[in-house]
Coordinates of C-alpha atoms in Angstrom, one line a residue:
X1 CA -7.6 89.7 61.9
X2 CA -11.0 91.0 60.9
X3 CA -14.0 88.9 62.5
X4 CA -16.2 89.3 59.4
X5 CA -12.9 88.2 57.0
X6 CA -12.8 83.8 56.5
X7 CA -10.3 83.3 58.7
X8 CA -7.3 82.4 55.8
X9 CA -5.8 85.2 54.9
X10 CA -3.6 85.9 52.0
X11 CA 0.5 85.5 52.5
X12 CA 2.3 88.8 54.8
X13 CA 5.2 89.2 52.4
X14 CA 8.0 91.8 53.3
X15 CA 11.2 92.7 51.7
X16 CA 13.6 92.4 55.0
X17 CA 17.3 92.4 55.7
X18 CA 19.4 89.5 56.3
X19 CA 20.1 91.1 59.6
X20 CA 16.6 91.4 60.9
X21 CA 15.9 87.8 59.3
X22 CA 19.4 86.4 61.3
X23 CA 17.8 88.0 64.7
X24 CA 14.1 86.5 64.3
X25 CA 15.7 83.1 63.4
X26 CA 17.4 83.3 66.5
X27 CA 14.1 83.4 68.3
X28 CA 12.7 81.0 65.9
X29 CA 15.6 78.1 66.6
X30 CA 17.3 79.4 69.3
X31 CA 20.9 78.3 68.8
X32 CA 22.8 79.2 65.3
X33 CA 22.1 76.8 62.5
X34 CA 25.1 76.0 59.9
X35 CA 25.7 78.0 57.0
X36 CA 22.9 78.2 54.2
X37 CA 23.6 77.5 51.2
X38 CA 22.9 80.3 49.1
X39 CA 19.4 80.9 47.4
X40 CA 18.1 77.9 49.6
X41 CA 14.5 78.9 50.8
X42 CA 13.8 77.8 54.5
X43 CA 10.5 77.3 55.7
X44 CA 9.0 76.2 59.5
X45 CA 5.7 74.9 60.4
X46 CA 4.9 76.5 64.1
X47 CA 2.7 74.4 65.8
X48 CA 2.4 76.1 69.4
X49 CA 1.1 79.9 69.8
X50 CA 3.3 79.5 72.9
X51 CA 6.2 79.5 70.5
X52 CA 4.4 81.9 68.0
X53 CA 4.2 84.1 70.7
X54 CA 8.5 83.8 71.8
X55 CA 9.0 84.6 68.3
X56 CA 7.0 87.8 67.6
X57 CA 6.2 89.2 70.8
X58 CA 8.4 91.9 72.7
X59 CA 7.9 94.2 75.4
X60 CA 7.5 97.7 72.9
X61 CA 5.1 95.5 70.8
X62 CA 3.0 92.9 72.4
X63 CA 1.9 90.1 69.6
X64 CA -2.3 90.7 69.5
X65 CA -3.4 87.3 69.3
X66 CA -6.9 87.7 69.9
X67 CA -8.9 90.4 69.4
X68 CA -12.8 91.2 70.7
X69 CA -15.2 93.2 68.1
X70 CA -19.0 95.0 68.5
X71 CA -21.7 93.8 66.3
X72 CA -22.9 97.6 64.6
X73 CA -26.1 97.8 63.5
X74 CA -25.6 97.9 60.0
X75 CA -24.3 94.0 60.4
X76 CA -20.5 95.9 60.4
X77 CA -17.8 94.9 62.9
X78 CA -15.4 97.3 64.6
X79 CA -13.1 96.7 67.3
X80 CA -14.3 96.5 71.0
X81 CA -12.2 98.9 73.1
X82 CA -13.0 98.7 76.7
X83 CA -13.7 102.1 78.7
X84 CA -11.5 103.0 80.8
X85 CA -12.5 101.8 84.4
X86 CA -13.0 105.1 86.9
X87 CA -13.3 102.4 89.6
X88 CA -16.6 103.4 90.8
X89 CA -18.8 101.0 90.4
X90 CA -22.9 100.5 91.5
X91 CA -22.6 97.6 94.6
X92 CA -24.6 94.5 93.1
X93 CA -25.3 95.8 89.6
X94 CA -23.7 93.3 86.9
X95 CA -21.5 95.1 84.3
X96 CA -23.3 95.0 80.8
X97 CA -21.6 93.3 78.5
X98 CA -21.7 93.1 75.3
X99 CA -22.2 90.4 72.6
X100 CA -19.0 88.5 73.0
X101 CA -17.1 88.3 69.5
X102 CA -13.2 87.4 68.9
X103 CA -10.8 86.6 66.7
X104 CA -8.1 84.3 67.9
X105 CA -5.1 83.0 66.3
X106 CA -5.2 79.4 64.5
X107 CA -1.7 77.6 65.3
X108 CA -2.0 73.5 65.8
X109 CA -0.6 70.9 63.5
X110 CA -4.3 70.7 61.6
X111 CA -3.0 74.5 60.7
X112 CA 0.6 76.1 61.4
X113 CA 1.7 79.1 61.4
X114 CA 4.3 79.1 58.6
X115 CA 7.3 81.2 58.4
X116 CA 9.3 81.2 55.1
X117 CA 12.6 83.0 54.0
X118 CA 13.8 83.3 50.6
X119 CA 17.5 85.4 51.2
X120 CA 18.8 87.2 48.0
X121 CA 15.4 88.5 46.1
X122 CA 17.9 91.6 45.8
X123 CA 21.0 90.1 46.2
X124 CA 23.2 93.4 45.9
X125 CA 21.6 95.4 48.7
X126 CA 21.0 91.5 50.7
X127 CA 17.2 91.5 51.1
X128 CA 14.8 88.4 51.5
X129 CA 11.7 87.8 51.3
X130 CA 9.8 86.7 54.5
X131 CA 6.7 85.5 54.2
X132 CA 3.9 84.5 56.9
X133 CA 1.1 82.3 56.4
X134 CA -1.6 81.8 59.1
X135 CA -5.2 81.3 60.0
X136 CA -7.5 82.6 62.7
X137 CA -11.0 81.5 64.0
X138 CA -14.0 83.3 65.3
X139 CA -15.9 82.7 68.8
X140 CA -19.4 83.8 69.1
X141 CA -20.1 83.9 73.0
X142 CA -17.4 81.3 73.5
X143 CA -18.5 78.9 70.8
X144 CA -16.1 78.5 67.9
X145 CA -17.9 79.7 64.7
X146 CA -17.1 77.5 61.1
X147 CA -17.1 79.5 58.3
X148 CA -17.1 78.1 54.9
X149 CA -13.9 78.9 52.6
X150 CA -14.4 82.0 50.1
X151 CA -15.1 80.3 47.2
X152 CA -12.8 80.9 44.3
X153 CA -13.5 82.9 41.3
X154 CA -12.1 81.3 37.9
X155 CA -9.1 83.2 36.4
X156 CA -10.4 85.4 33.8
X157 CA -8.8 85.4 30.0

């Protein structure tokens, strides 16, 4: 999630095992759904980041679903990475902050976060493809920011 990007990002495709795909679908569903039939694509429609976040997040790698940037002065963004606190601090002296940007994860039924598996892209070695579709918004000092869509640029022949 980049804050100066439009907040709809192209499709995460990866090439994955059945065996990973059979261990996140457990955290997707929760219980063991019947057979599939084979070459059937599944897709699901996450409406919750409460559910986004049991599916992806774990205790090696926490799910980021927000993310705070610096304005640079060029009109650049990079991500804000608080010092490290020493724990001295002046008595009555406010900490400076600075302009408060983020980036937060979209996921409500306007706009799900969409998982889809295709199983047997390469059916010998049994890989899928998984692919993720999502969109995040952009808070400027706690007021969400619209950004109009990138507009499309006609196919060239």
């Amino acid at each position: 999630m980049r804050y100066e990007g439009s907040g709809r990002p192209d499709p995460l495709v990866f090439h994955v095992p059945h065996q990973f795909f059979d261990c996140l679908q457990q955290r997707i569903c929760g219980r063991r759904l019947p057979a599939r039939r084979d070459g059937a694509q599944c897709s699901w429609h996450i409406t919750s980041l409460l559910h986004v976040r049991h599916i992806f997040d774990s205790p090696d790698v926490p799910l980021e679903d927000t993310r705070a940037f610096v304005e640079n002065r060029d009109g650049t963004y990079r991500v804000y990475q608080p010092p490290p606190s020493d724990g001295q601090r002046a008595d009555g002296c406010p900490r400076i902050k600075p302009l408060e940007l983020k980036t937060f994860l979209n996921s409500h039924p306007a706009c799900p976060f969409v998982i889809e598996w295709s199983p047997d892209v390469l059916p010998r070695s049994r890989v899928g493809e998984l692919r993720l579709k999502f969109e995040y918004g952009h808070l400027r000092n706690g007021q969400v920011e619209l950004r109009p869509p990138l507009p499309v640029s006609p196919p060239c022949y």
